[in-house]
């Protein structure tokens, strides 16, 4: 009996240790980024573009990367939404037969798991084929591809949660499929839809590998869709590798800003989801 | 209404076929076995041996999984069988946040914390190392896949009916004995699927690993040697590839291999999870 009790307690301790390990990595990562980033942070970091280029340092901030990242992520989110909304509804029973829907879900799952460097490689090939250079447009196209599976799959999960009875009631009242979709299903699923978009947005704004060659990098703020564009993840990646302290500071600041944006998006999606779900019938 | 769904299929096909066609000029010239098995990587001489990179990818991924799996399994068991609702929910929040942290941030923490730590560890046991090594890459990758594996495993445990647990406990087992003999046995397939998906996630991770792993094209001989995984190879060599013949084909072949491996893993995990009653991931 004693040894059984011992095993039980041993594993309990191991489990708690594992949990503490996981939680402390989270705390550790946050602490490192916040402390390093905070020391590097100043107003000029937020509102100035880098002075004197990336090899020379000479002050300035990461405004180019902040604006660039927002351009990229918002552009891609809107584009991905335009495709994801109809796709998520089309996956439902009313519109598509089960086998085709299942096959599509499977392809989406593969696409979700596809490494972002593969999207980057493919995107770059596509752009060469189309004669595009590394630009805001190219970055948006590749990020859209990356966001699509995340957005469609999570929207679709939400739509499937809508109770079928609601739809049946609507049909019984004589509505068409499309009317039911818009008036009943869409409204019920709205909070989840917003969460899905925010989830994809958060993933897109943090991704570096896919835009490494498709969005380019520049010290300027882009003025057209065909200009190259800087981004926060790449600002971290490029600038941390230099031996110049001023430039490294910019990397730390960029990392803190990026982390703050991702956390904000995370919190916002939870709060919005909770707020809108008040009117949802379950 | 099928149009947006067809778009998804076309996108997938375009990625697969596109990469393959770009890799074809190399495949047509050099037999595939010679590319995958050769250790010689000298693009200027036209030698495109991917062997060191494939071994680098496998080594760093395997190391990450070896570190991550025990910790993740133990955490997941605790969350699903021992923890109260409040602890479970707050840990879930933490795991969600970990999953959302961009990979360059993991990479930055790796450079600032893990790499110096590995360097000191190496010195402590008498090995000269810069710290940019297989071990550093494995540790960072282990942290990155942990939230993914934990979330999936907890969900798999949830599909095990409560009666299975109750009947074991009613026979007088301790909780751990129940977990060991009933829960883990029932959830075997699902846990495997979660691990495989974690593996494929780790397989393609680029930026964080690239930043700490050292990037020397050799087969790593020890934990403290640098490695050079496939994704890092692609990321590092994009700029110059256009000027050297067949260079782009070699890199696209690397990308195609990544896509192929991940697809095969997804296929396996998909059908395993499907069988235990959970569709998709």
PDB file of N, CA and C in Angstrom, chain A residues 10-83:
ATOM      1  N   UNK A  10       4.446  10.832  -6.071  1.00  0.00           N
ATOM      2  CA  UNK A  10       5.564  11.138  -6.951  1.00  0.00           C
ATOM      3  C   UNK A  10       5.069  11.778  -8.250  1.00  0.00           C
ATOM      4  N   UNK A  11       4.053  11.139  -8.856  1.00  0.00           N
ATOM      5  CA  UNK A  11       3.579  11.667 -10.138  1.00  0.00           C
ATOM      6  C   UNK A  11       2.877  13.001  -9.963  1.00  0.00           C
ATOM      7  N   UNK A  12       2.220  13.166  -8.806  1.00  0.00           N
ATOM      8  CA  UNK A  12       1.566  14.445  -8.554  1.00  0.00           C
ATOM      9  C   UNK A  12       2.616  15.562  -8.511  1.00  0.00           C
ATOM     10  N   UNK A  13       3.720  15.281  -7.833  1.00  0.00           N
ATOM     11  CA  UNK A  13       4.785  16.281  -7.756  1.00  0.00           C
ATOM     12  C   UNK A  13       5.363  16.552  -9.149  1.00  0.00           C
ATOM     13  N   UNK A  14       5.597  15.478  -9.926  1.00  0.00           N
ATOM     14  CA  UNK A  14       6.126  15.659 -11.286  1.00  0.00           C
ATOM     15  C   UNK A  14       5.187  16.505 -12.136  1.00  0.00           C
ATOM     16  N   UNK A  15       3.879  16.229 -11.997  1.00  0.00           N
ATOM     17  CA  UNK A  15       2.903  16.984 -12.783  1.00  0.00           C
ATOM     18  C   UNK A  15       2.922  18.452 -12.413  1.00  0.00           C
ATOM     19  N   UNK A  16       2.960  18.716 -11.095  1.00  0.00           N
ATOM     20  CA  UNK A  16       2.983  20.110 -10.668  1.00  0.00           C
ATOM     21  C   UNK A  16       4.257  20.802 -11.149  1.00  0.00           C
ATOM     22  N   UNK A  17       5.369  20.077 -11.097  1.00  0.00           N
ATOM     23  CA  UNK A  17       6.624  20.650 -11.592  1.00  0.00           C
ATOM     24  C   UNK A  17       6.510  21.010 -13.075  1.00  0.00           C
ATOM     25  N   UNK A  18       5.917  20.093 -13.860  1.00  0.00           N
ATOM     26  CA  UNK A  18       5.756  20.361 -15.293  1.00  0.00           C
ATOM     27  C   UNK A  18       4.942  21.623 -15.525  1.00  0.00           C
ATOM     28  N   UNK A  19       3.858  21.716 -14.765  1.00  0.00           N
ATOM     29  CA  UNK A  19       2.969  22.865 -14.921  1.00  0.00           C
ATOM     30  C   UNK A  19       3.696  24.156 -14.566  1.00  0.00           C
ATOM     31  N   UNK A  20       4.446  24.106 -13.470  1.00  0.00           N
ATOM     32  CA  UNK A  20       5.204  25.283 -13.048  1.00  0.00           C
ATOM     33  C   UNK A  20       6.227  25.653 -14.115  1.00  0.00           C
ATOM     34  N   UNK A  21       6.861  24.650 -14.703  1.00  0.00           N
ATOM     35  CA  UNK A  21       7.838  24.883 -15.758  1.00  0.00           C
ATOM     36  C   UNK A  21       7.195  25.631 -16.930  1.00  0.00           C
ATOM     37  N   UNK A  22       6.033  25.135 -17.365  1.00  0.00           N
ATOM     38  CA  UNK A  22       5.341  25.765 -18.495  1.00  0.00           C
ATOM     39  C   UNK A  22       4.970  27.216 -18.161  1.00  0.00           C
ATOM     40  N   UNK A  23       4.377  27.392 -16.968  1.00  0.00           N
ATOM     41  CA  UNK A  23       3.946  28.742 -16.609  1.00  0.00           C
ATOM     42  C   UNK A  23       5.140  29.674 -16.440  1.00  0.00           C
ATOM     43  N   UNK A  24       6.257  29.138 -15.906  1.00  0.00           N
ATOM     44  CA  UNK A  24       7.391  30.033 -15.694  1.00  0.00           C
ATOM     45  C   UNK A  24       8.058  30.416 -17.013  1.00  0.00           C
ATOM     46  N   UNK A  25       7.962  29.561 -18.046  1.00  0.00           N
ATOM     47  CA  UNK A  25       8.501  30.007 -19.338  1.00  0.00           C
ATOM     48  C   UNK A  25       7.694  31.199 -19.846  1.00  0.00           C
ATOM     49  N   UNK A  26       6.384  31.151 -19.651  1.00  0.00           N
ATOM     50  CA  UNK A  26       5.550  32.275 -20.097  1.00  0.00           C
ATOM     51  C   UNK A  26       5.968  33.547 -19.362  1.00  0.00           C
ATOM     52  N   UNK A  27       6.050  33.433 -18.018  1.00  0.00           N
ATOM     53  CA  UNK A  27       6.438  34.598 -17.217  1.00  0.00           C
ATOM     54  C   UNK A  27       7.834  35.074 -17.619  1.00  0.00           C
ATOM     55  N   UNK A  28       8.744  34.110 -17.828  1.00  0.00           N
ATOM     56  CA  UNK A  28      10.114  34.459 -18.193  1.00  0.00           C
ATOM     57  C   UNK A  28      10.182  35.210 -19.510  1.00  0.00           C
ATOM     58  N   UNK A  29       9.471  34.711 -20.523  1.00  0.00           N
ATOM     59  CA  UNK A  29       9.491  35.361 -21.838  1.00  0.00           C
ATOM     60  C   UNK A  29       8.951  36.782 -21.742  1.00  0.00           C
ATOM     61  N   UNK A  30       7.809  36.916 -21.064  1.00  0.00           N
ATOM     62  CA  UNK A  30       7.210  38.245 -20.890  1.00  0.00           C
ATOM     63  C   UNK A  30       8.201  39.174 -20.191  1.00  0.00           C
ATOM     64  N   UNK A  31       8.808  38.660 -19.103  1.00  0.00           N
ATOM     65  CA  UNK A  31       9.697  39.504 -18.312  1.00  0.00           C
ATOM     66  C   UNK A  31      10.882  39.978 -19.153  1.00  0.00           C
ATOM     67  N   UNK A  32      11.500  39.044 -19.886  1.00  0.00           N
ATOM     68  CA  UNK A  32      12.659  39.412 -20.699  1.00  0.00           C
ATOM     69  C   UNK A  32      12.295  40.490 -21.716  1.00  0.00           C
ATOM     70  N   UNK A  33      11.183  40.263 -22.435  1.00  0.00           N
ATOM     71  CA  UNK A  33      10.807  41.211 -23.483  1.00  0.00           C
ATOM     72  C   UNK A  33      10.408  42.561 -22.896  1.00  0.00           C
ATOM     73  N   UNK A  34       9.637  42.524 -21.804  1.00  0.00           N
ATOM     74  CA  UNK A  34       9.173  43.790 -21.221  1.00  0.00           C
ATOM     75  C   UNK A  34      10.356  44.590 -20.673  1.00  0.00           C
ATOM     76  N   UNK A  35      11.254  43.937 -19.924  1.00  0.00           N
ATOM     77  CA  UNK A  35      12.373  44.664 -19.339  1.00  0.00           C
ATOM     78  C   UNK A  35      13.285  45.230 -20.427  1.00  0.00           C
ATOM     79  N   UNK A  36      13.677  44.368 -21.375  1.00  0.00           N
ATOM     80  CA  UNK A  36      14.559  44.816 -22.456  1.00  0.00           C
ATOM     81  C   UNK A  36      13.895  45.898 -23.295  1.00  0.00           C
ATOM     82  N   UNK A  37      12.637  45.666 -23.624  1.00  0.00           N
ATOM     83  CA  UNK A  37      11.918  46.583 -24.495  1.00  0.00           C
ATOM     84  C   UNK A  37      11.653  47.914 -23.815  1.00  0.00           C
ATOM     85  N   UNK A  38      11.324  47.851 -22.511  1.00  0.00           N
ATOM     86  CA  UNK A  38      10.985  49.069 -21.789  1.00  0.00           C
ATOM     87  C   UNK A  38      12.188  49.997 -21.706  1.00  0.00           C
ATOM     88  N   UNK A  39      13.374  49.418 -21.461  1.00  0.00           N
ATOM     89  CA  UNK A  39      14.580  50.232 -21.384  1.00  0.00           C
ATOM     90  C   UNK A  39      14.889  50.901 -22.717  1.00  0.00           C
ATOM     91  N   UNK A  40      14.489  50.245 -23.806  1.00  0.00           N
ATOM     92  CA  UNK A  40      14.789  50.795 -25.127  1.00  0.00           C
ATOM     93  C   UNK A  40      13.697  51.750 -25.599  1.00  0.00           C
ATOM     94  N   UNK A  41      12.585  51.758 -24.881  1.00  0.00           N
ATOM     95  CA  UNK A  41      11.412  52.475 -25.381  1.00  0.00           C
ATOM     96  C   UNK A  41      11.507  53.975 -25.133  1.00  0.00           C
ATOM     97  N   UNK A  42      11.075  54.734 -26.108  1.00  0.00           N
ATOM     98  CA  UNK A  42      10.961  56.182 -25.936  1.00  0.00           C
ATOM     99  C   UNK A  42       9.951  56.660 -26.964  1.00  0.00           C
ATOM    100  N   UNK A  43       9.589  57.927 -26.858  1.00  0.00           N
ATOM    101  CA  UNK A  43       8.591  58.437 -27.796  1.00  0.00           C
ATOM    102  C   UNK A  43       9.122  58.374 -29.233  1.00  0.00           C
ATOM    103  N   UNK A  44      10.412  58.653 -29.381  1.00  0.00           N
ATOM    104  CA  UNK A  44      10.953  58.674 -30.740  1.00  0.00           C
ATOM    105  C   UNK A  44      10.960  57.269 -31.353  1.00  0.00           C
ATOM    106  N   UNK A  45      11.023  56.222 -30.503  1.00  0.00           N
ATOM    107  CA  UNK A  45      10.910  54.866 -31.020  1.00  0.00           C
ATOM    108  C   UNK A  45       9.576  54.676 -31.752  1.00  0.00           C
ATOM    109  N   UNK A  46       8.548  55.286 -31.157  1.00  0.00           N
ATOM    110  CA  UNK A  46       7.200  55.066 -31.688  1.00  0.00           C
ATOM    111  C   UNK A  46       6.886  55.918 -32.912  1.00  0.00           C
ATOM    112  N   UNK A  47       7.438  57.142 -32.970  1.00  0.00           N
ATOM    113  CA  UNK A  47       6.971  58.048 -34.027  1.00  0.00           C
ATOM    114  C   UNK A  47       8.032  58.378 -35.076  1.00  0.00           C
ATOM    115  N   UNK A  48       9.272  57.902 -34.908  1.00  0.00           N
ATOM    116  CA  UNK A  48      10.287  58.243 -35.901  1.00  0.00           C
ATOM    117  C   UNK A  48      10.705  57.014 -36.700  1.00  0.00           C
ATOM    118  N   UNK A  49      11.053  57.264 -37.961  1.00  0.00           N
ATOM    119  CA  UNK A  49      11.635  56.175 -38.743  1.00  0.00           C
ATOM    120  C   UNK A  49      13.142  56.159 -38.450  1.00  0.00           C
ATOM    121  N   UNK A  50      13.848  55.052 -38.733  1.00  0.00           N
ATOM    122  CA  UNK A  50      15.262  54.957 -38.388  1.00  0.00           C
ATOM    123  C   UNK A  50      16.086  56.013 -39.109  1.00  0.00           C
ATOM    124  N   UNK A  51      17.043  56.596 -38.379  1.00  0.00           N
ATOM    125  CA  UNK A  51      17.925  57.588 -38.991  1.00  0.00           C
ATOM    126  C   UNK A  51      19.226  56.910 -39.379  1.00  0.00           C
ATOM    127  N   UNK A  52      19.748  57.294 -40.529  1.00  0.00           N
ATOM    128  CA  UNK A  52      21.090  56.853 -40.905  1.00  0.00           C
ATOM    129  C   UNK A  52      21.198  55.385 -41.248  1.00  0.00           C
ATOM    130  N   UNK A  53      20.092  54.771 -41.550  1.00  0.00           N
ATOM    131  CA  UNK A  53      20.156  53.395 -42.041  1.00  0.00           C
ATOM    132  C   UNK A  53      20.453  52.388 -40.959  1.00  0.00           C
ATOM    133  N   UNK A  54      20.342  51.139 -41.334  1.00  0.00           N
ATOM    134  CA  UNK A  54      20.319  50.101 -40.335  1.00  0.00           C
ATOM    135  C   UNK A  54      21.717  49.638 -39.972  1.00  0.00           C
ATOM    136  N   UNK A  55      22.685  49.992 -40.805  1.00  0.00           N
ATOM    137  CA  UNK A  55      24.071  49.629 -40.495  1.00  0.00           C
ATOM    138  C   UNK A  55      24.736  50.664 -39.598  1.00  0.00           C
ATOM    139  N   UNK A  56      24.179  51.868 -39.580  1.00  0.00           N
ATOM    140  CA  UNK A  56      24.872  52.939 -38.886  1.00  0.00           C
ATOM    141  C   UNK A  56      24.261  53.286 -37.537  1.00  0.00           C
ATOM    142  N   UNK A  57      23.030  52.893 -37.304  1.00  0.00           N
ATOM    143  CA  UNK A  57      22.394  53.276 -36.049  1.00  0.00           C
ATOM    144  C   UNK A  57      21.897  54.702 -36.137  1.00  0.00           C
ATOM    145  N   UNK A  58      22.511  55.607 -35.366  1.00  0.00           N
ATOM    146  CA  UNK A  58      22.148  57.033 -35.362  1.00  0.00           C
ATOM    147  C   UNK A  58      20.707  57.299 -34.990  1.00  0.00           C
ATOM    148  N   UNK A  59      20.177  56.586 -34.024  1.00  0.00           N
ATOM    149  CA  UNK A  59      18.885  56.958 -33.472  1.00  0.00           C
ATOM    150  C   UNK A  59      17.706  56.718 -34.388  1.00  0.00           C
ATOM    151  N   UNK A  60      16.602  57.351 -34.026  1.00  0.00           N
ATOM    152  CA  UNK A  60      15.366  57.109 -34.761  1.00  0.00           C
ATOM    153  C   UNK A  60      14.665  55.901 -34.186  1.00  0.00           C
ATOM    154  N   UNK A  61      13.466  55.623 -34.693  1.00  0.00           N
ATOM    155  CA  UNK A  61      12.663  54.576 -34.082  1.00  0.00           C
ATOM    156  C   UNK A  61      12.210  53.516 -35.044  1.00  0.00           C
ATOM    157  N   UNK A  62      11.104  52.900 -34.725  1.00  0.00           N
ATOM    158  CA  UNK A  62      10.615  51.806 -35.547  1.00  0.00           C
ATOM    159  C   UNK A  62       9.235  52.111 -36.131  1.00  0.00           C
ATOM    160  N   UNK A  63       8.949  53.403 -36.305  1.00  0.00           N
ATOM    161  CA  UNK A  63       7.636  53.784 -36.831  1.00  0.00           C
ATOM    162  C   UNK A  63       7.375  53.109 -38.184  1.00  0.00           C
ATOM    163  N   UNK A  64       8.441  52.963 -38.984  1.00  0.00           N
ATOM    164  CA  UNK A  64       8.268  52.317 -40.299  1.00  0.00           C
ATOM    165  C   UNK A  64       7.719  50.896 -40.144  1.00  0.00           C
ATOM    166  N   UNK A  65       8.246  50.183 -39.118  1.00  0.00           N
ATOM    167  CA  UNK A  65       7.810  48.806 -38.926  1.00  0.00           C
ATOM    168  C   UNK A  65       6.406  48.736 -38.322  1.00  0.00           C
ATOM    169  N   UNK A  66       6.092  49.671 -37.406  1.00  0.00           N
ATOM    170  CA  UNK A  66       4.757  49.661 -36.799  1.00  0.00           C
ATOM    171  C   UNK A  66       3.700  49.884 -37.878  1.00  0.00           C
ATOM    172  N   UNK A  67       3.903  50.963 -38.651  1.00  0.00           N
ATOM    173  CA  UNK A  67       2.929  51.274 -39.699  1.00  0.00           C
ATOM    174  C   UNK A  67       2.874  50.140 -40.717  1.00  0.00           C
ATOM    175  N   UNK A  68       4.046  49.641 -41.103  1.00  0.00           N
ATOM    176  CA  UNK A  68       4.104  48.573 -42.096  1.00  0.00           C
ATOM    177  C   UNK A  68       3.354  47.337 -41.645  1.00  0.00           C
ATOM    178  N   UNK A  69       3.577  46.931 -40.390  1.00  0.00           N
ATOM    179  CA  UNK A  69       2.904  45.749 -39.870  1.00  0.00           C
ATOM    180  C   UNK A  69       1.395  45.932 -39.871  1.00  0.00           C
ATOM    181  N   UNK A  70       0.941  47.133 -39.478  1.00  0.00           N
ATOM    182  CA  UNK A  70      -0.496  47.371 -39.449  1.00  0.00           C
ATOM    183  C   UNK A  70      -1.079  47.342 -40.860  1.00  0.00           C
ATOM    184  N   UNK A  71      -0.384  47.980 -41.807  1.00  0.00           N
ATOM    185  CA  UNK A  71      -0.828  47.920 -43.210  1.00  0.00           C
ATOM    186  C   UNK A  71      -0.985  46.467 -43.654  1.00  0.00           C
ATOM    187  N   UNK A  72       0.083  45.689 -43.413  1.00  0.00           N
ATOM    188  CA  UNK A  72       0.099  44.296 -43.875  1.00  0.00           C
ATOM    189  C   UNK A  72      -1.026  43.497 -43.229  1.00  0.00           C
ATOM    190  N   UNK A  73      -1.117  43.591 -41.904  1.00  0.00           N
ATOM    191  CA  UNK A  73      -2.065  42.731 -41.202  1.00  0.00           C
ATOM    192  C   UNK A  73      -3.514  43.141 -41.484  1.00  0.00           C
ATOM    193  N   UNK A  74      -3.780  44.464 -41.535  1.00  0.00           N
ATOM    194  CA  UNK A  74      -5.149  44.886 -41.827  1.00  0.00           C
ATOM    195  C   UNK A  74      -5.516  44.532 -43.268  1.00  0.00           C
ATOM    196  N   UNK A  75      -4.605  44.806 -44.186  1.00  0.00           N
ATOM    197  CA  UNK A  75      -4.871  44.495 -45.588  1.00  0.00           C
ATOM    198  C   UNK A  75      -5.194  43.017 -45.768  1.00  0.00           C
ATOM    199  N   UNK A  76      -4.339  42.173 -45.172  1.00  0.00           N
ATOM    200  CA  UNK A  76      -4.524  40.737 -45.334  1.00  0.00           C
ATOM    201  C   UNK A  76      -5.797  40.266 -44.634  1.00  0.00           C
ATOM    202  N   UNK A  77      -6.103  40.837 -43.463  1.00  0.00           N
ATOM    203  CA  UNK A  77      -7.317  40.413 -42.741  1.00  0.00           C
ATOM    204  C   UNK A  77      -8.559  40.701 -43.573  1.00  0.00           C
ATOM    205  N   UNK A  78      -8.584  41.903 -44.180  1.00  0.00           N
ATOM    206  CA  UNK A  78      -9.773  42.256 -44.965  1.00  0.00           C
ATOM    207  C   UNK A  78      -9.913  41.330 -46.172  1.00  0.00           C
ATOM    208  N   UNK A  79      -8.794  41.129 -46.860  1.00  0.00           N
ATOM    209  CA  UNK A  79      -8.820  40.254 -48.029  1.00  0.00           C
ATOM    210  C   UNK A  79      -9.234  38.826 -47.635  1.00  0.00           C
ATOM    211  N   UNK A  80      -8.658  38.333 -46.527  1.00  0.00           N
ATOM    212  CA  UNK A  80      -8.966  36.973 -46.089  1.00  0.00           C
ATOM    213  C   UNK A  80     -10.424  36.862 -45.663  1.00  0.00           C
ATOM    214  N   UNK A  81     -10.951  37.932 -45.056  1.00  0.00           N
ATOM    215  CA  UNK A  81     -12.348  37.912 -44.627  1.00  0.00           C
ATOM    216  C   UNK A  81     -13.282  37.783 -45.827  1.00  0.00           C
ATOM    217  N   UNK A  82     -12.935  38.497 -46.908  1.00  0.00           N
ATOM    218  CA  UNK A  82     -13.782  38.463 -48.099  1.00  0.00           C
ATOM    219  C   UNK A  82     -13.906  37.042 -48.651  1.00  0.00           C
ATOM    220  N   UNK A  83     -12.854  36.251 -48.503  1.00  0.00           N
ATOM    221  CA  UNK A  83     -12.918  34.874 -48.998  1.00  0.00           C
ATOM    222  C   UNK A  83     -13.473  33.935 -47.922  1.00  0.00           C
TER     223      UNK A  83
END
